[in-house]
């Protein structure tokens, strides 16, 4: 990523490492379709989707992309997709060329939205 300040998710993707751009696009498309009612924007320099509060986001690193869930520690994750050990946040690591469990990510996103709405 360059040091350029981005203001939209699409700008963020354009600034990502060339190798990761298709993965960022796919991940963003997945989140957009799984969470059409959430507000999309940039927070802390990265894509963020929010409802009542922050729900999920995306981060492009040098070799992988993270989908992160702000209250992931509270999400049921029967497929074991979530990683992390902090008090709240968890993430799903995506790597170029690796299979993406889209249905599992959709399930996590739905659970995160329900939690944000107060019904989870």
mmCIF file with all atom_site columns, C-alpha atoms in Angstrom:
data_model
loop_
_atom_site.group_PDB
_atom_site.id
_atom_site.type_symbol
_atom_site.label_atom_id
_atom_site.label_alt_id
_atom_site.label_comp_id
_atom_site.label_asym_id
_atom_site.label_entity_id
_atom_site.label_seq_id
_atom_site.pdbx_PDB_ins_code
_atom_site.Cartn_x
_atom_site.Cartn_y
_atom_site.Cartn_z
_atom_site.occupancy
_atom_site.B_iso_or_equiv
_atom_site.pdbx_formal_charge
_atom_site.auth_seq_id
_atom_site.auth_comp_id
_atom_site.auth_asym_id
_atom_site.auth_atom_id
_atom_site.pdbx_PDB_model_num
ATOM 1   C CA . UNK A 1 1   ? 0.000   0.000   0.000  1.00 0.00 ? 1   UNK A CA 1
ATOM 2   C CA . UNK A 1 2   ? 1.176   3.475   -0.728 1.00 0.00 ? 2   UNK A CA 1
ATOM 3   C CA . UNK A 1 3   ? 0.996   6.278   1.808  1.00 0.00 ? 3   UNK A CA 1
ATOM 4   C CA . UNK A 1 4   ? -1.694  8.038   -0.239 1.00 0.00 ? 4   UNK A CA 1
ATOM 5   C CA . UNK A 1 5   ? -4.811  8.784   1.798  1.00 0.00 ? 5   UNK A CA 1
ATOM 6   C CA . UNK A 1 6   ? -7.779  6.992   0.272  1.00 0.00 ? 6   UNK A CA 1
ATOM 7   C CA . UNK A 1 7   ? -11.391 8.055   0.672  1.00 0.00 ? 7   UNK A CA 1
ATOM 8   C CA . UNK A 1 8   ? -13.269 5.154   -0.960 1.00 0.00 ? 8   UNK A CA 1
ATOM 9   C CA . UNK A 1 9   ? -13.050 1.380   -0.915 1.00 0.00 ? 9   UNK A CA 1
ATOM 10  C CA . UNK A 1 10  ? -12.363 1.329   -4.655 1.00 0.00 ? 10  UNK A CA 1
ATOM 11  C CA . UNK A 1 11  ? -9.409  3.716   -4.180 1.00 0.00 ? 11  UNK A CA 1
ATOM 12  C CA . UNK A 1 12  ? -8.098  1.423   -1.443 1.00 0.00 ? 12  UNK A CA 1
ATOM 13  C CA . UNK A 1 13  ? -8.194  -1.550  -3.812 1.00 0.00 ? 13  UNK A CA 1
ATOM 14  C CA . UNK A 1 14  ? -6.353  0.411   -6.520 1.00 0.00 ? 14  UNK A CA 1
ATOM 15  C CA . UNK A 1 15  ? -3.591  1.202   -4.001 1.00 0.00 ? 15  UNK A CA 1
ATOM 16  C CA . UNK A 1 16  ? -3.209  -2.423  -2.841 1.00 0.00 ? 16  UNK A CA 1
ATOM 17  C CA . UNK A 1 17  ? -0.288  -4.583  -3.959 1.00 0.00 ? 17  UNK A CA 1
ATOM 18  C CA . UNK A 1 18  ? -0.857  -5.664  -7.560 1.00 0.00 ? 18  UNK A CA 1
ATOM 19  C CA . UNK A 1 19  ? -0.918  -9.348  -6.577 1.00 0.00 ? 19  UNK A CA 1
ATOM 20  C CA . UNK A 1 20  ? -3.654  -8.695  -4.001 1.00 0.00 ? 20  UNK A CA 1
ATOM 21  C CA . UNK A 1 21  ? -5.979  -6.465  -6.023 1.00 0.00 ? 21  UNK A CA 1
ATOM 22  C CA . UNK A 1 22  ? -8.122  -9.286  -7.463 1.00 0.00 ? 22  UNK A CA 1
ATOM 23  C CA . UNK A 1 23  ? -8.435  -10.824 -3.995 1.00 0.00 ? 23  UNK A CA 1
ATOM 24  C CA . UNK A 1 24  ? -9.391  -7.444  -2.502 1.00 0.00 ? 24  UNK A CA 1
ATOM 25  C CA . UNK A 1 25  ? -12.027 -6.991  -5.216 1.00 0.00 ? 25  UNK A CA 1
ATOM 26  C CA . UNK A 1 26  ? -13.440 -10.460 -4.603 1.00 0.00 ? 26  UNK A CA 1
ATOM 27  C CA . UNK A 1 27  ? -13.500 -9.960  -0.827 1.00 0.00 ? 27  UNK A CA 1
ATOM 28  C CA . UNK A 1 28  ? -15.186 -6.560  -1.156 1.00 0.00 ? 28  UNK A CA 1
ATOM 29  C CA . UNK A 1 29  ? -17.760 -7.963  -3.582 1.00 0.00 ? 29  UNK A CA 1
ATOM 30  C CA . UNK A 1 30  ? -18.460 -10.752 -1.107 1.00 0.00 ? 30  UNK A CA 1
ATOM 31  C CA . UNK A 1 31  ? -18.945 -8.337  1.798  1.00 0.00 ? 31  UNK A CA 1
ATOM 32  C CA . UNK A 1 32  ? -21.039 -5.981  -0.322 1.00 0.00 ? 32  UNK A CA 1
ATOM 33  C CA . UNK A 1 33  ? -23.383 -8.793  -1.361 1.00 0.00 ? 33  UNK A CA 1
ATOM 34  C CA . UNK A 1 34  ? -23.509 -10.341 2.126  1.00 0.00 ? 34  UNK A CA 1
ATOM 35  C CA . UNK A 1 35  ? -24.155 -7.017  3.857  1.00 0.00 ? 35  UNK A CA 1
ATOM 36  C CA . UNK A 1 36  ? -26.095 -4.719  1.517  1.00 0.00 ? 36  UNK A CA 1
ATOM 37  C CA . UNK A 1 37  ? -27.668 -2.822  4.426  1.00 0.00 ? 37  UNK A CA 1
ATOM 38  C CA . UNK A 1 38  ? -24.362 -1.769  5.966  1.00 0.00 ? 38  UNK A CA 1
ATOM 39  C CA . UNK A 1 39  ? -22.639 1.557   5.323  1.00 0.00 ? 39  UNK A CA 1
ATOM 40  C CA . UNK A 1 40  ? -19.394 1.215   3.397  1.00 0.00 ? 40  UNK A CA 1
ATOM 41  C CA . UNK A 1 41  ? -16.540 3.605   3.989  1.00 0.00 ? 41  UNK A CA 1
ATOM 42  C CA . UNK A 1 42  ? -12.932 4.092   5.007  1.00 0.00 ? 42  UNK A CA 1
ATOM 43  C CA . UNK A 1 43  ? -11.957 4.108   8.683  1.00 0.00 ? 43  UNK A CA 1
ATOM 44  C CA . UNK A 1 44  ? -8.410  4.016   9.994  1.00 0.00 ? 44  UNK A CA 1
ATOM 45  C CA . UNK A 1 45  ? -7.220  3.973   6.365  1.00 0.00 ? 45  UNK A CA 1
ATOM 46  C CA . UNK A 1 46  ? -9.015  0.737   5.421  1.00 0.00 ? 46  UNK A CA 1
ATOM 47  C CA . UNK A 1 47  ? -12.419 -0.419  4.132  1.00 0.00 ? 47  UNK A CA 1
ATOM 48  C CA . UNK A 1 48  ? -15.062 -0.659  6.835  1.00 0.00 ? 48  UNK A CA 1
ATOM 49  C CA . UNK A 1 49  ? -18.701 -1.726  6.907  1.00 0.00 ? 49  UNK A CA 1
ATOM 50  C CA . UNK A 1 50  ? -20.891 -0.454  9.729  1.00 0.00 ? 50  UNK A CA 1
ATOM 51  C CA . UNK A 1 51  ? -24.467 -0.600  10.949 1.00 0.00 ? 51  UNK A CA 1
ATOM 52  C CA . UNK A 1 52  ? -25.179 0.586   14.487 1.00 0.00 ? 52  UNK A CA 1
ATOM 53  C CA . UNK A 1 53  ? -21.433 0.243   15.032 1.00 0.00 ? 53  UNK A CA 1
ATOM 54  C CA . UNK A 1 54  ? -18.430 -1.186  13.217 1.00 0.00 ? 54  UNK A CA 1
ATOM 55  C CA . UNK A 1 55  ? -19.224 -4.669  11.891 1.00 0.00 ? 55  UNK A CA 1
ATOM 56  C CA . UNK A 1 56  ? -16.457 -5.790  9.555  1.00 0.00 ? 56  UNK A CA 1
ATOM 57  C CA . UNK A 1 57  ? -13.615 -4.549  7.418  1.00 0.00 ? 57  UNK A CA 1
ATOM 58  C CA . UNK A 1 58  ? -10.813 -5.460  5.090  1.00 0.00 ? 58  UNK A CA 1
ATOM 59  C CA . UNK A 1 59  ? -7.060  -5.031  5.248  1.00 0.00 ? 59  UNK A CA 1
ATOM 60  C CA . UNK A 1 60  ? -4.553  -5.694  2.464  1.00 0.00 ? 60  UNK A CA 1
ATOM 61  C CA . UNK A 1 61  ? -1.130  -6.736  3.711  1.00 0.00 ? 61  UNK A CA 1
ATOM 62  C CA . UNK A 1 62  ? 1.993   -7.710  1.772  1.00 0.00 ? 62  UNK A CA 1
ATOM 63  C CA . UNK A 1 63  ? 1.044   -11.355 1.143  1.00 0.00 ? 63  UNK A CA 1
ATOM 64  C CA . UNK A 1 64  ? -2.594  -11.710 2.206  1.00 0.00 ? 64  UNK A CA 1
ATOM 65  C CA . UNK A 1 65  ? -5.906  -9.964  2.781  1.00 0.00 ? 65  UNK A CA 1
ATOM 66  C CA . UNK A 1 66  ? -7.711  -9.978  6.129  1.00 0.00 ? 66  UNK A CA 1
ATOM 67  C CA . UNK A 1 67  ? -11.455 -9.818  6.531  1.00 0.00 ? 67  UNK A CA 1
ATOM 68  C CA . UNK A 1 68  ? -11.923 -8.685  10.080 1.00 0.00 ? 68  UNK A CA 1
ATOM 69  C CA . UNK A 1 69  ? -14.939 -8.778  12.341 1.00 0.00 ? 69  UNK A CA 1
ATOM 70  C CA . UNK A 1 70  ? -14.925 -6.220  15.136 1.00 0.00 ? 70  UNK A CA 1
ATOM 71  C CA . UNK A 1 71  ? -16.756 -8.495  17.583 1.00 0.00 ? 71  UNK A CA 1
ATOM 72  C CA . UNK A 1 72  ? -15.531 -11.750 16.080 1.00 0.00 ? 72  UNK A CA 1
ATOM 73  C CA . UNK A 1 73  ? -14.754 -13.250 19.486 1.00 0.00 ? 73  UNK A CA 1
ATOM 74  C CA . UNK A 1 74  ? -18.505 -13.305 20.109 1.00 0.00 ? 74  UNK A CA 1
ATOM 75  C CA . UNK A 1 75  ? -19.389 -15.000 16.804 1.00 0.00 ? 75  UNK A CA 1
ATOM 76  C CA . UNK A 1 76  ? -20.248 -18.673 16.474 1.00 0.00 ? 76  UNK A CA 1
ATOM 77  C CA . UNK A 1 77  ? -17.674 -20.069 14.008 1.00 0.00 ? 77  UNK A CA 1
ATOM 78  C CA . UNK A 1 78  ? -18.415 -23.772 13.404 1.00 0.00 ? 78  UNK A CA 1
ATOM 79  C CA . UNK A 1 79  ? -16.141 -23.848 10.320 1.00 0.00 ? 79  UNK A CA 1
ATOM 80  C CA . UNK A 1 80  ? -13.153 -22.494 12.247 1.00 0.00 ? 80  UNK A CA 1
ATOM 81  C CA . UNK A 1 81  ? -12.469 -19.644 9.825  1.00 0.00 ? 81  UNK A CA 1
ATOM 82  C CA . UNK A 1 82  ? -11.722 -16.965 12.405 1.00 0.00 ? 82  UNK A CA 1
ATOM 83  C CA . UNK A 1 83  ? -8.229  -16.350 13.732 1.00 0.00 ? 83  UNK A CA 1
ATOM 84  C CA . UNK A 1 84  ? -7.014  -14.156 16.558 1.00 0.00 ? 84  UNK A CA 1
ATOM 85  C CA . UNK A 1 85  ? -6.781  -14.111 20.316 1.00 0.00 ? 85  UNK A CA 1
ATOM 86  C CA . UNK A 1 86  ? -7.745  -10.591 21.360 1.00 0.00 ? 86  UNK A CA 1
ATOM 87  C CA . UNK A 1 87  ? -10.738 -9.654  23.482 1.00 0.00 ? 87  UNK A CA 1
ATOM 88  C CA . UNK A 1 88  ? -12.932 -8.698  20.538 1.00 0.00 ? 88  UNK A CA 1
ATOM 89  C CA . UNK A 1 89  ? -11.662 -8.689  16.988 1.00 0.00 ? 89  UNK A CA 1
ATOM 90  C CA . UNK A 1 90  ? -11.121 -11.772 14.842 1.00 0.00 ? 90  UNK A CA 1
ATOM 91  C CA . UNK A 1 91  ? -10.090 -12.105 11.200 1.00 0.00 ? 91  UNK A CA 1
ATOM 92  C CA . UNK A 1 92  ? -10.216 -14.488 8.258  1.00 0.00 ? 92  UNK A CA 1
ATOM 93  C CA . UNK A 1 93  ? -6.976  -14.594 6.273  1.00 0.00 ? 93  UNK A CA 1
ATOM 94  C CA . UNK A 1 94  ? -7.288  -14.843 2.496  1.00 0.00 ? 94  UNK A CA 1
ATOM 95  C CA . UNK A 1 95  ? -4.331  -15.759 0.299  1.00 0.00 ? 95  UNK A CA 1
ATOM 96  C CA . UNK A 1 96  ? -3.916  -15.388 -3.476 1.00 0.00 ? 96  UNK A CA 1
ATOM 97  C CA . UNK A 1 97  ? -4.702  -18.657 -5.236 1.00 0.00 ? 97  UNK A CA 1
ATOM 98  C CA . UNK A 1 98  ? -6.273  -20.260 -2.161 1.00 0.00 ? 98  UNK A CA 1
ATOM 99  C CA . UNK A 1 99  ? -9.908  -21.304 -2.013 1.00 0.00 ? 99  UNK A CA 1
ATOM 100 C CA . UNK A 1 100 ? -12.283 -18.893 -0.268 1.00 0.00 ? 100 UNK A CA 1
ATOM 101 C CA . UNK A 1 101 ? -15.095 -20.328 1.851  1.00 0.00 ? 101 UNK A CA 1
ATOM 102 C CA . UNK A 1 102 ? -17.665 -17.829 0.591  1.00 0.00 ? 102 UNK A CA 1
ATOM 103 C CA . UNK A 1 103 ? -20.630 -19.455 2.304  1.00 0.00 ? 103 UNK A CA 1
ATOM 104 C CA . UNK A 1 104 ? -18.739 -19.522 5.605  1.00 0.00 ? 104 UNK A CA 1
ATOM 105 C CA . UNK A 1 105 ? -17.855 -15.841 5.268  1.00 0.00 ? 105 UNK A CA 1
ATOM 106 C CA . UNK A 1 106 ? -21.483 -15.036 4.421  1.00 0.00 ? 106 UNK A CA 1
ATOM 107 C CA . UNK A 1 107 ? -22.578 -16.888 7.577  1.00 0.00 ? 107 UNK A CA 1
ATOM 108 C CA . UNK A 1 108 ? -20.062 -14.992 9.725  1.00 0.00 ? 108 UNK A CA 1
ATOM 109 C CA . UNK A 1 109 ? -21.162 -11.702 8.178  1.00 0.00 ? 109 UNK A CA 1
ATOM 110 C CA . UNK A 1 110 ? -24.834 -12.477 8.869  1.00 0.00 ? 110 UNK A CA 1
ATOM 111 C CA . UNK A 1 111 ? -23.994 -13.335 12.488 1.00 0.00 ? 111 UNK A CA 1
ATOM 112 C CA . UNK A 1 112 ? -21.972 -10.130 12.851 1.00 0.00 ? 112 UNK A CA 1
ATOM 113 C CA . UNK A 1 113 ? -24.855 -8.071  11.446 1.00 0.00 ? 113 UNK A CA 1
ATOM 114 C CA . UNK A 1 114 ? -27.301 -9.747  13.843 1.00 0.00 ? 114 UNK A CA 1
ATOM 115 C CA . UNK A 1 115 ? -24.965 -9.057  16.761 1.00 0.00 ? 115 UNK A CA 1
ATOM 116 C CA . UNK A 1 116 ? -24.644 -5.421  15.696 1.00 0.00 ? 116 UNK A CA 1
ATOM 117 C CA . UNK A 1 117 ? -28.428 -5.132  15.456 1.00 0.00 ? 117 UNK A CA 1
ATOM 118 C CA . UNK A 1 118 ? -28.784 -6.490  18.982 1.00 0.00 ? 118 UNK A CA 1
ATOM 119 C CA . UNK A 1 119 ? -30.362 -9.803  18.062 1.00 0.00 ? 119 UNK A CA 1
ATOM 120 C CA . UNK A 1 120 ? -27.223 -11.951 18.148 1.00 0.00 ? 120 UNK A CA 1
#
